[in-house]
Short mmCIF file of C-alpha atoms in Angstrom, two decimals:
data_model
loop_
_atom_site.label_atom_id
_atom_site.label_comp_id
_atom_site.label_asym_id
_atom_site.label_seq_id
_atom_site.Cartn_x
_atom_site.Cartn_y
_atom_site.Cartn_z
CA UNK A 1 -2.74 29.48 17.38
CA UNK A 2 0.26 27.42 17.28
CA UNK A 3 0.07 23.85 15.45
CA UNK A 4 -0.51 21.44 17.27
CA UNK A 5 2.61 19.01 17.85
CA UNK A 6 2.08 15.34 15.96
CA UNK A 7 3.80 12.51 16.40
CA UNK A 8 4.19 8.88 14.94
CA UNK A 9 2.27 6.22 17.32
CA UNK A 10 1.54 3.23 14.88
CA UNK A 11 2.88 1.27 11.63
CA UNK A 12 1.83 -1.16 9.15
CA UNK A 13 3.86 -3.19 6.66
CA UNK A 14 3.18 -5.65 3.83
CA UNK A 15 6.05 -5.77 1.88
CA UNK A 16 7.96 -7.70 -0.57
CA UNK A 17 10.47 -8.66 1.54
CA UNK A 18 8.50 -8.92 4.97
CA UNK A 19 4.68 -9.26 5.64
CA UNK A 20 4.09 -7.30 9.94
CA UNK A 21 6.13 -4.39 11.03
CA UNK A 22 8.47 -6.18 13.47
CA UNK A 23 9.42 -8.88 10.24
CA UNK A 24 9.93 -5.90 7.69
CA UNK A 25 12.81 -4.35 10.72
CA UNK A 26 14.51 -7.81 10.96
CA UNK A 27 14.15 -8.30 7.28
CA UNK A 28 15.79 -4.50 6.87
CA UNK A 29 18.41 -5.17 9.61
CA UNK A 30 19.30 -8.18 7.72
CA UNK A 31 19.56 -7.13 4.28
CA UNK A 32 16.77 -9.47 2.96
CA UNK A 33 15.53 -8.74 -0.58
CA UNK A 34 12.33 -9.68 -1.11
CA UNK A 35 12.72 -9.63 -5.81
CA UNK A 36 11.99 -12.84 -7.24
CA UNK A 37 12.33 -13.79 -10.36
CA UNK A 38 8.97 -14.27 -12.29
CA UNK A 39 8.66 -17.22 -14.50
CA UNK A 40 4.58 -15.23 -15.82
CA UNK A 41 6.60 -12.18 -16.98
CA UNK A 42 9.24 -14.29 -18.55
CA UNK A 43 6.35 -16.18 -20.58
CA UNK A 44 4.64 -12.86 -21.31
CA UNK A 45 7.90 -11.24 -23.29
CA UNK A 46 8.31 -9.27 -20.89
CA UNK A 47 12.20 -7.77 -20.67
CA UNK A 48 12.25 -7.26 -17.45
CA UNK A 49 10.92 -10.70 -15.76
CA UNK A 50 11.59 -10.26 -11.85
CA UNK A 51 9.34 -8.16 -8.96
CA UNK A 52 8.61 -7.61 -5.22
CA UNK A 53 5.31 -9.27 -4.28
CA UNK A 54 3.96 -9.39 -0.71
CA UNK A 55 3.88 -13.55 -0.04
CA UNK A 56 0.75 -13.45 1.00
CA UNK A 57 0.39 -17.16 1.63
CA UNK A 58 2.66 -16.92 4.26
CA UNK A 59 -0.14 -15.27 6.22
CA UNK A 60 -3.76 -16.29 6.85
CA UNK A 61 -6.13 -13.64 5.64
CA UNK A 62 -8.34 -13.96 8.35
CA UNK A 63 -6.41 -13.88 10.97
CA UNK A 64 -6.64 -10.04 10.53
CA UNK A 65 -9.35 -9.14 8.37
CA UNK A 66 -13.30 -9.65 8.80
CA UNK A 67 -14.34 -12.81 6.81
CA UNK A 68 -15.48 -10.71 3.74
CA UNK A 69 -12.48 -8.71 3.23
CA UNK A 70 -10.05 -11.95 3.60
CA UNK A 71 -12.61 -14.53 1.40
CA UNK A 72 -14.02 -11.97 -1.35
CA UNK A 73 -11.57 -9.07 -2.00
CA UNK A 74 -9.63 -9.60 -5.39
CA UNK A 75 -7.87 -6.83 -5.59
CA UNK A 76 -3.82 -6.77 -4.25
CA UNK A 77 -3.63 -3.09 -3.27
CA UNK A 78 -6.82 -3.84 -1.25
CA UNK A 79 -5.52 -6.49 0.51
CA UNK A 80 -2.30 -4.57 1.16
CA UNK A 81 -3.99 -1.56 2.53
CA UNK A 82 -6.22 -3.27 4.72
CA UNK A 83 -3.89 -5.29 5.92
CA UNK A 84 -0.93 -2.18 6.96
CA UNK A 85 -3.87 -0.17 7.91
CA UNK A 86 -5.21 -2.92 10.87
CA UNK A 87 -1.42 -3.45 11.79
CA UNK A 88 -1.08 0.12 11.86
CA UNK A 89 -4.21 0.92 13.87
CA UNK A 90 -3.49 -2.35 16.65
CA UNK A 91 0.17 -1.01 17.11
CA UNK A 92 -1.21 2.35 18.04
CA UNK A 93 -3.03 0.33 20.92
CA UNK A 94 -6.19 1.65 18.96
CA UNK A 95 -9.18 -0.87 19.35
CA UNK A 96 -11.86 -1.33 16.74
CA UNK A 97 -15.65 -0.32 17.60
CA UNK A 98 -18.31 -2.45 15.49
CA UNK A 99 -21.09 -0.09 15.98
CA UNK A 100 -19.41 3.51 16.87
CA UNK A 101 -18.54 6.25 14.44
CA UNK A 102 -14.79 7.40 15.72
CA UNK A 103 -15.27 10.62 14.62
CA UNK A 104 -11.52 12.36 15.92
CA UNK A 105 -10.25 9.99 13.74
CA UNK A 106 -9.91 10.02 9.92
CA UNK A 107 -7.46 8.57 7.49
CA UNK A 108 -5.40 8.96 3.87
CA UNK A 109 -4.81 6.16 2.01
CA UNK A 110 -3.68 6.66 -1.03
CA UNK A 111 -3.18 4.90 -4.04
CA UNK A 112 -1.40 4.49 -7.24
CA UNK A 113 -3.04 2.67 -9.97
CA UNK A 114 -6.19 0.48 -8.50
CA UNK A 115 -7.97 -0.47 -11.61
CA UNK A 116 -4.80 -1.86 -13.31
CA UNK A 117 -4.01 -4.19 -10.01
CA UNK A 118 -3.57 -8.07 -10.65
CA UNK A 119 -6.96 -9.56 -8.83
CA UNK A 120 -6.50 -13.05 -7.44
CA UNK A 121 -8.12 -15.70 -8.41
CA UNK A 122 -10.47 -13.55 -10.93
CA UNK A 123 -9.83 -12.56 -14.25
CA UNK A 124 -9.56 -8.55 -14.83
CA UNK A 125 -13.50 -7.50 -14.44
CA UNK A 126 -13.40 -4.92 -17.31
CA UNK A 127 -12.90 -7.65 -20.15
CA UNK A 128 -16.17 -9.59 -19.42
CA UNK A 129 -17.42 -6.02 -20.83
CA UNK A 130 -15.83 -6.65 -23.96
CA UNK A 131 -17.13 -9.92 -24.33
CA UNK A 132 -21.13 -8.71 -23.59
CA UNK A 133 -20.85 -10.47 -20.00
CA UNK A 134 -21.14 -6.93 -18.15
CA UNK A 135 -23.46 -8.28 -15.53
CA UNK A 136 -21.19 -10.76 -14.64
CA UNK A 137 -19.01 -8.02 -13.08
CA UNK A 138 -20.75 -8.14 -9.43
CA UNK A 139 -20.81 -5.45 -7.14
CA UNK A 140 -17.09 -4.96 -5.71
CA UNK A 141 -15.70 -3.70 -9.61
CA UNK A 142 -16.27 -0.49 -8.54
CA UNK A 143 -15.87 -0.51 -5.32
CA UNK A 144 -12.83 -2.53 -5.94
CA UNK A 145 -11.37 -0.62 -8.76
CA UNK A 146 -11.60 2.72 -7.92
CA UNK A 147 -8.80 4.79 -6.30
CA UNK A 148 -10.21 5.33 -2.97
CA UNK A 149 -11.18 1.45 -2.47
CA UNK A 150 -7.95 0.91 -0.22
CA UNK A 151 -9.26 3.93 1.77
CA UNK A 152 -13.03 2.79 2.05
CA UNK A 153 -12.33 -0.82 2.43
CA UNK A 154 -9.79 -0.10 5.31
CA UNK A 155 -12.44 2.07 6.80
CA UNK A 156 -15.34 -0.62 6.94
CA UNK A 157 -13.20 -2.32 9.41
CA UNK A 158 -12.15 0.42 11.04
CA UNK A 159 -15.16 2.84 11.57
CA UNK A 160 -13.40 6.39 11.52
CA UNK A 161 -15.24 9.23 10.89
CA UNK A 162 -12.83 11.92 10.40
CA UNK A 163 -11.73 12.68 6.35
CA UNK A 164 -11.23 9.37 5.02
CA UNK A 165 -9.17 10.48 1.64
CA UNK A 166 -7.32 8.92 -1.13
CA UNK A 167 -4.44 11.03 -2.59
CA UNK A 168 -2.89 10.16 -6.06
CA UNK A 169 0.68 11.31 -7.22
CA UNK A 170 2.34 8.54 -8.47
CA UNK A 171 5.47 8.16 -6.83
CA UNK A 172 5.02 10.92 -4.19
CA UNK A 173 1.91 9.26 -3.08
CA UNK A 174 2.91 7.57 0.35
CA UNK A 175 4.83 10.54 1.66
CA UNK A 176 2.58 12.92 -0.05
CA UNK A 177 -0.20 11.14 2.07
CA UNK A 178 1.81 11.21 5.68
CA UNK A 179 2.29 14.97 5.17
CA UNK A 180 -1.22 15.97 4.62
CA UNK A 181 -2.33 13.77 7.13
CA UNK A 182 0.40 16.06 9.78
CA UNK A 183 -0.68 19.44 7.79
CA UNK A 184 -4.48 18.30 8.88
CA UNK A 185 -3.69 17.22 12.90
CA UNK A 186 -1.28 19.92 13.03
CA UNK A 187 -4.07 22.42 11.75
CA UNK A 188 -6.27 20.89 14.90
CA UNK A 189 -8.74 19.06 12.58
CA UNK A 190 -8.24 15.76 14.08
CA UNK A 191 -6.80 13.90 17.06
CA UNK A 192 -5.33 11.17 14.52
CA UNK A 193 -5.19 10.56 11.48
CA UNK A 194 -3.81 6.66 10.00
CA UNK A 195 -1.95 7.58 7.02
CA UNK A 196 0.00 5.35 4.36
CA UNK A 197 -0.70 4.54 0.49
CA UNK A 198 -0.73 1.13 -1.45
CA UNK A 199 0.12 -0.85 -5.11
CA UNK A 200 -0.72 -4.14 -6.30
CA UNK A 201 1.50 -5.40 -8.71
CA UNK A 202 1.91 -7.51 -11.45
CA UNK A 203 1.33 -8.02 -15.21
CA UNK A 204 -0.75 -5.01 -16.09
CA UNK A 205 0.54 -2.10 -13.94
CA UNK A 206 4.41 -3.61 -14.55
CA UNK A 207 3.63 -4.23 -18.73
CA UNK A 208 3.20 -0.27 -18.92
CA UNK A 209 6.48 0.30 -17.19
CA UNK A 210 7.90 -2.05 -18.77
CA UNK A 211 6.99 -0.54 -22.09
CA UNK A 212 8.55 2.79 -20.78
CA UNK A 213 12.12 1.02 -20.91
CA UNK A 214 11.96 2.04 -17.33
CA UNK A 215 12.90 -1.39 -15.61
CA UNK A 216 15.77 -3.41 -14.63
CA UNK A 217 16.16 -6.03 -17.63
CA UNK A 218 19.32 -7.30 -16.92
CA UNK A 219 19.15 -9.61 -14.17
CA UNK A 220 16.46 -11.20 -15.27
CA UNK A 221 18.90 -14.34 -13.93
CA UNK A 222 20.48 -12.64 -10.69
CA UNK A 223 17.12 -11.60 -9.62
CA UNK A 224 18.06 -10.32 -5.95
CA UNK A 225 20.69 -8.42 -7.68
CA UNK A 226 18.43 -5.86 -10.31
CA UNK A 227 17.43 -3.55 -7.35
CA UNK A 228 20.92 -1.54 -6.35
CA UNK A 229 20.63 2.43 -6.06
CA UNK A 230 23.12 4.72 -6.62
CA UNK A 231 25.15 2.07 -8.49
CA UNK A 232 27.99 2.71 -11.37
CA UNK A 233 25.74 -0.48 -12.99
CA UNK A 234 21.91 0.92 -12.16
CA UNK A 235 20.00 -0.19 -15.43
CA UNK A 236 16.06 0.43 -14.29
CA UNK A 237 14.02 0.19 -11.34
CA UNK A 238 12.04 -3.27 -10.31
CA UNK A 239 8.85 -3.09 -9.96
CA UNK A 240 7.29 -4.20 -7.25
CA UNK A 241 3.74 -4.08 -4.89
CA UNK A 242 2.60 -3.58 -1.32
CA UNK A 243 1.67 -0.88 1.47
CA UNK A 244 2.77 0.99 4.39
CA UNK A 245 0.85 2.58 7.19
CA UNK A 246 1.41 5.26 9.65
CA UNK A 247 -0.80 6.20 12.53
CA UNK A 248 -0.21 9.84 13.52
CA UNK A 249 -1.29 11.59 16.47
CA UNK A 250 -1.05 14.66 18.17
CA UNK A 251 1.33 15.05 20.40
CA UNK A 252 -1.38 15.83 23.14
CA UNK A 253 -3.12 13.34 22.34
CA UNK A 254 -0.91 10.04 22.38
CA UNK A 255 0.52 11.21 25.84
CA UNK A 256 -3.09 12.15 27.10
CA UNK A 257 -3.15 7.39 26.47
CA UNK A 258 0.10 6.69 27.11
CA UNK A 259 0.75 5.79 23.71
CA UNK A 260 4.43 5.03 22.41
CA UNK A 261 5.65 7.15 20.05
CA UNK A 262 8.44 5.60 17.42
CA UNK A 263 9.03 9.74 16.55
CA UNK A 264 8.10 13.22 15.89
CA UNK A 265 6.97 14.35 12.08
CA UNK A 266 9.02 18.16 12.34
CA UNK A 267 7.57 19.09 9.10
CA UNK A 268 7.83 19.06 5.43
CA UNK A 269 7.35 20.19 2.15
CA UNK A 270 5.25 19.58 -1.21
CA UNK A 271 5.77 20.75 -4.83
CA UNK A 272 6.35 20.39 -8.52
CA UNK A 273 8.76 21.45 -11.17
CA UNK A 274 5.68 22.43 -13.39
CA UNK A 275 7.32 19.92 -16.37
CA UNK A 276 9.49 23.25 -17.12
CA UNK A 277 13.04 23.84 -16.91
CA UNK A 278 14.40 20.42 -17.27
CA UNK A 279 11.21 18.85 -15.67
CA UNK A 280 9.44 16.48 -17.87
CA UNK A 281 6.42 14.38 -16.77
CA UNK A 282 9.22 11.44 -16.36
CA UNK A 283 12.34 14.10 -14.88
CA UNK A 284 12.72 16.12 -12.49
CA UNK A 285 13.56 19.86 -12.31
CA UNK A 286 16.38 19.47 -10.37
CA UNK A 287 15.64 23.38 -8.57
CA UNK A 288 12.10 22.58 -7.92
CA UNK A 289 12.99 19.35 -5.94
CA UNK A 290 16.03 20.69 -4.36
CA UNK A 291 13.55 23.69 -3.06
CA UNK A 292 11.60 20.89 -1.96
CA UNK A 293 13.98 19.68 0.00
CA UNK A 294 15.15 23.62 1.40
CA UNK A 295 11.89 24.56 2.57
CA UNK A 296 11.07 21.05 4.32
CA UNK A 297 13.96 21.95 6.09
CA UNK A 298 13.03 25.50 6.50
CA UNK A 299 9.68 24.42 7.84
CA UNK A 300 10.65 21.26 10.18
CA UNK A 301 12.65 24.54 11.64
CA UNK A 302 16.04 22.63 11.78
CA UNK A 303 19.37 23.20 10.19
CA UNK A 304 20.32 20.97 7.40
CA UNK A 305 23.44 20.03 9.70
CA UNK A 306 21.43 18.26 12.05
CA UNK A 307 20.43 15.52 9.43
CA UNK A 308 22.05 12.07 10.30
CA UNK A 309 20.16 10.34 7.37
CA UNK A 310 18.84 10.90 4.15
CA UNK A 311 16.27 8.56 3.21
CA UNK A 312 16.22 8.89 -0.42
CA UNK A 313 13.77 8.28 -2.99
CA UNK A 314 16.81 6.36 -5.26
CA UNK A 315 14.75 3.51 -7.45
CA UNK A 316 17.91 2.50 -9.40
CA UNK A 317 18.12 3.88 -12.71
CA UNK A 318 20.19 6.75 -14.30
CA UNK A 319 18.63 9.20 -12.04
CA UNK A 320 20.16 8.53 -9.12
CA UNK A 321 23.43 10.25 -9.08
CA UNK A 322 21.10 13.47 -10.46
CA UNK A 323 19.29 12.91 -7.02
CA UNK A 324 22.43 12.85 -5.10
CA UNK A 325 23.72 16.35 -6.51
CA UNK A 326 20.68 17.83 -5.85
CA UNK A 327 20.41 16.34 -2.18
CA UNK A 328 24.36 18.01 -1.42
CA UNK A 329 23.31 21.23 -3.12
CA UNK A 330 20.09 21.43 -1.00
CA UNK A 331 21.48 20.56 2.39
CA UNK A 332 25.11 22.50 1.59
CA UNK A 333 26.79 19.08 2.41
CA UNK A 334 29.30 16.80 0.67
CA UNK A 335 31.98 14.83 0.97
CA UNK A 336 32.72 12.68 4.70
CA UNK A 337 30.16 15.87 6.11
CA UNK A 338 27.30 14.52 4.02
CA UNK A 339 24.94 12.16 5.96
CA UNK A 340 24.29 8.78 5.68
CA UNK A 341 21.69 8.01 2.88
CA UNK A 342 19.93 4.64 1.89
CA UNK A 343 16.99 3.64 0.58
CA UNK A 344 15.39 0.20 0.91
CA UNK A 345 14.60 0.07 -2.43
CA UNK A 346 17.54 -2.40 -2.87
CA UNK A 347 15.71 -5.01 -0.80
CA UNK A 348 11.80 -4.55 -1.56
CA UNK A 349 12.09 -2.82 -5.32
CA UNK A 350 10.18 0.62 -6.28
CA UNK A 351 6.27 -0.11 -4.89
CA UNK A 352 5.12 2.89 -6.94
CA UNK A 353 2.94 4.58 -5.04
CA UNK A 354 2.98 2.20 -2.36
CA UNK A 355 6.50 3.09 -1.47
CA UNK A 356 7.00 6.64 0.14
CA UNK A 357 4.69 5.35 3.20
CA UNK A 358 7.23 1.71 3.80
CA UNK A 359 9.77 4.01 3.16
CA UNK A 360 8.64 6.46 6.07
CA UNK A 361 7.37 3.11 8.20
CA UNK A 362 11.35 2.27 7.92
CA UNK A 363 12.52 5.88 8.56
CA UNK A 364 10.62 5.54 12.06
CA UNK A 365 11.85 1.69 12.86
CA UNK A 366 15.23 2.94 12.25
CA UNK A 367 14.91 6.66 14.41
CA UNK A 368 13.26 4.46 17.03
CA UNK A 369 15.27 1.44 17.44
CA UNK A 370 19.00 3.23 16.14
CA UNK A 371 19.74 2.14 13.51
CA UNK A 372 20.62 2.57 9.39
CA UNK A 373 19.97 0.05 7.26
CA UNK A 374 22.89 -1.37 4.30
CA UNK A 375 22.09 -0.23 0.71
CA UNK A 376 22.62 -4.00 -0.58
CA UNK A 377 24.29 -4.69 -3.71
CA UNK A 378 25.89 -1.54 -3.55
CA UNK A 379 29.12 -3.19 -4.70
CA UNK A 380 30.37 -0.53 -7.39
CA UNK A 381 29.28 3.12 -6.19
CA UNK A 382 28.65 5.49 -8.94
CA UNK A 383 31.57 7.66 -10.39
CA UNK A 384 29.00 10.89 -10.14
CA UNK A 385 28.03 10.44 -6.64
CA UNK A 386 31.23 10.00 -5.06
CA UNK A 387 32.16 13.08 -7.34
CA UNK A 388 29.85 14.47 -4.21
CA UNK A 389 29.86 12.23 -1.11
CA UNK A 390 32.25 10.19 0.60
CA UNK A 391 31.83 5.97 0.60
CA UNK A 392 31.26 6.02 4.13
CA UNK A 393 28.26 7.99 3.71
CA UNK A 394 26.42 5.02 2.20
CA UNK A 395 26.74 2.32 4.47
CA UNK A 396 26.30 -1.36 2.30
CA UNK A 397 24.85 -3.39 5.53
CA UNK A 398 23.14 -2.37 8.43
CA UNK A 399 24.87 -0.19 11.14
CA UNK A 400 23.81 -0.20 14.80
CA UNK A 401 23.87 4.26 16.03
CA UNK A 402 21.34 6.01 17.02
CA UNK A 403 19.46 8.73 14.62
CA UNK A 404 17.91 11.60 15.61
CA UNK A 405 17.11 13.39 12.73
CA UNK A 406 15.87 11.73 9.80
CA UNK A 407 14.71 13.71 5.50
CA UNK A 408 13.09 10.95 3.33
CA UNK A 409 12.03 12.80 0.00
CA UNK A 410 10.13 11.04 -2.68
CA UNK A 411 10.01 12.09 -6.81
CA UNK A 412 7.38 11.06 -8.71
CA UNK A 413 5.93 11.40 -12.29
CA UNK A 414 4.40 14.63 -13.46
CA UNK A 415 7.23 16.61 -12.03
CA UNK A 416 6.54 16.00 -8.13
CA UNK A 417 8.28 16.16 -5.57
CA UNK A 418 7.49 16.07 -1.13
CA UNK A 419 9.76 16.30 1.61
CA UNK A 420 9.49 15.14 5.32
CA UNK A 421 11.55 15.65 8.60
CA UNK A 422 11.57 13.22 11.42
CA UNK A 423 13.04 13.63 14.84
CA UNK A 424 13.40 10.73 16.97
CA UNK B 1 -28.95 -32.85 -7.87
CA UNK B 2 -30.01 -33.86 -4.19
CA UNK B 3 -32.00 -30.81 -2.01
CA UNK B 4 -29.37 -31.15 0.79
CA UNK B 5 -26.36 -31.06 -1.97
CA UNK B 6 -28.25 -27.37 -3.16
CA UNK B 7 -28.64 -26.47 0.28
CA UNK B 8 -25.51 -26.97 1.28
CA UNK B 9 -23.50 -25.54 -1.37
CA UNK B 10 -25.83 -22.65 -1.21
CA UNK B 11 -24.56 -22.17 2.61
CA UNK B 12 -21.63 -22.45 1.77
CA UNK B 13 -22.14 -19.62 -1.27
CA UNK B 14 -23.97 -17.16 1.55
CA UNK B 15 -21.19 -17.54 4.49
CA UNK B 16 -18.28 -15.20 3.52
CA UNK B 17 -21.11 -12.21 2.73
CA UNK B 18 -22.26 -12.66 6.28
CA UNK B 19 -21.65 -9.88 9.28
CA UNK B 20 -19.14 -10.70 11.31
CA UNK B 21 -21.44 -11.66 14.25
CA UNK B 22 -23.50 -14.08 12.18
CA UNK B 23 -22.01 -17.53 11.40
CA UNK B 24 -23.25 -19.67 8.94
CA UNK B 25 -24.54 -21.74 11.73
CA UNK B 26 -27.31 -19.39 11.82
CA UNK B 27 -28.47 -19.44 8.30
CA UNK B 28 -31.72 -21.38 8.02
CA UNK B 29 -34.65 -21.69 5.43
CA UNK B 30 -36.95 -19.17 6.91
CA UNK B 31 -34.33 -16.23 7.41
CA UNK B 32 -35.07 -13.25 5.14
CA UNK B 33 -30.97 -12.60 3.14
CA UNK B 34 -31.13 -9.04 4.26
CA UNK B 35 -33.52 -8.50 7.00
CA UNK B 36 -32.30 -11.61 9.23
CA UNK B 37 -28.11 -12.20 8.15
CA UNK B 38 -27.98 -8.35 7.54
CA UNK B 39 -26.24 -9.50 4.15
CA UNK B 40 -25.22 -5.98 2.10
CA UNK B 41 -28.30 -5.38 -0.14
CA UNK B 42 -24.96 -4.91 -2.89
CA UNK B 43 -24.08 -8.44 -2.29
CA UNK B 44 -27.13 -10.08 -3.44
CA UNK B 45 -25.69 -9.33 -6.76
CA UNK B 46 -22.35 -11.20 -5.57
CA UNK B 47 -24.49 -14.39 -4.60
CA UNK B 48 -26.34 -14.66 -7.60
CA UNK B 49 -23.25 -14.96 -9.69
CA UNK B 50 -21.83 -17.24 -7.51
CA UNK B 51 -24.95 -19.64 -7.82
CA UNK B 52 -25.03 -19.32 -11.34
CA UNK B 53 -21.39 -20.18 -11.44
CA UNK B 54 -22.29 -23.27 -8.77
CA UNK B 55 -24.83 -24.70 -10.16
CA UNK B 56 -24.47 -23.88 -14.22
CA UNK B 57 -27.85 -21.64 -14.13
CA UNK B 58 -29.06 -18.32 -15.55
CA UNK B 59 -30.67 -16.80 -12.93
CA UNK B 60 -32.73 -13.43 -14.66
CA UNK B 61 -32.99 -10.13 -13.19
CA UNK B 62 -36.86 -10.45 -11.99
CA UNK B 63 -36.07 -13.52 -10.44
CA UNK B 64 -33.67 -11.36 -8.61
CA UNK B 65 -36.78 -10.16 -6.78
CA UNK B 66 -38.48 -12.94 -5.76
CA UNK B 67 -35.37 -14.23 -3.92
CA UNK B 68 -35.78 -12.68 -0.39
CA UNK B 69 -35.58 -15.27 1.89
CA UNK B 70 -32.94 -18.65 1.31
CA UNK B 71 -36.11 -20.49 1.00
CA UNK B 72 -36.85 -18.52 -2.55
CA UNK B 73 -32.84 -18.85 -3.11
CA UNK B 74 -33.32 -22.81 -2.57
CA UNK B 75 -36.79 -22.78 -4.85
CA UNK B 76 -35.11 -21.20 -7.48
CA UNK B 77 -32.31 -23.21 -7.68
CA UNK B 78 -33.70 -26.15 -7.66
CA UNK B 79 -36.31 -25.43 -10.34
CA UNK B 80 -33.71 -24.18 -12.69
CA UNK B 81 -31.47 -27.18 -12.06
CA UNK B 82 -34.04 -29.70 -12.77
CA UNK B 83 -35.26 -27.93 -16.07
CA UNK B 84 -31.28 -28.09 -16.85
#
């Protein structure tokens, strides 16, 4: 049996620079940074004292979420997932039944470290245990701390009855969630899958990264300049939180109900370098990354020449030039022949597990609305990158341009790679 | 503490745990928390914790089992507050 074609029919975004997909599109076009100086991190002796947190004070949670979710949830990663997920579902023109289970639809909402998240108006619940007060943890310490909490709370709103899953694979989580949903739908196992990922934010999760010395620590006085992927002065990633959600649907189902279509998913690939041949917990095995890109292109049934835009992983670390080299090798394109390349991380920071899905939402918006967002803060491109590609491939501000094919990659701790190809 | 104050505080505590189609205005003393107000049984624990914090009392586990109706909850709180 032939694989089903799969399209994207709904988007939801909760990002450090915008909440809601329309605000997100505007922020991407305008090059709006969501990175702010954080006095709390300064007080706690963090090396990196900047970060990106979605500004929940801009919105009224009760407008989107049921009472219990709006008033009682304290885990930010879960709140972001619920907001993004409900927005995507409604954007796709789908309704929510309060009494029927929808067995034709499922969801994959990945998460990175939900139990490390900041808890709004509440201290970290595990501390109660050490004080001999575990009885005070309440009924939600587990359901909000478990990694499937985002999916579970989101589905308590949506009532979907097909596969409900939460993958966790570091920085590739979001892209992998979408790839898994695509493969599941292509195999004919459901009509639609809401796919995305989420990551909370704040001192608990960021402290561990700060300790690894992988965060940007030279821009505490110039917060919005901290995240500058592909720059000669990239000095570490800027941590952030957020969630992206995409409604994936078989073309058949989307056409039957007359849904608007943002883009088609042509295919993708996921692999690991096995933490061998240069690959480690934190560094990529370049051969595996290149192989993953090549295989994704093959699976998508396209030629590398057809690619208009590369949406890179590009975290604003010393790894960026290596990533661009890997792209040039995998695509066999360089200089002026290289496609445009960008990443919203210059504006959003790096939302770890949340990043891939937010960036795929950005890809879908760029394809459907005909623009390429800029890489802000790219005042001085890294010389090793200029050895591979022409500066004209690196937009610094948004370009109005019809594009047809985008390739998106995420690379993650554990030597993980995931690549997806989208077409208008 | 006046009974009316206790009642008001308790209703405010219960409110967020109600399902979407039941409102704070539907709460009355004779209502069973689980059967009538359809509160998820897992959240009874949360209501007890919110009560403990609000009224600065301790509700022991064996007493939680006796807290079936809104009136039961009011009686437990009143008794505890009076003996504080």
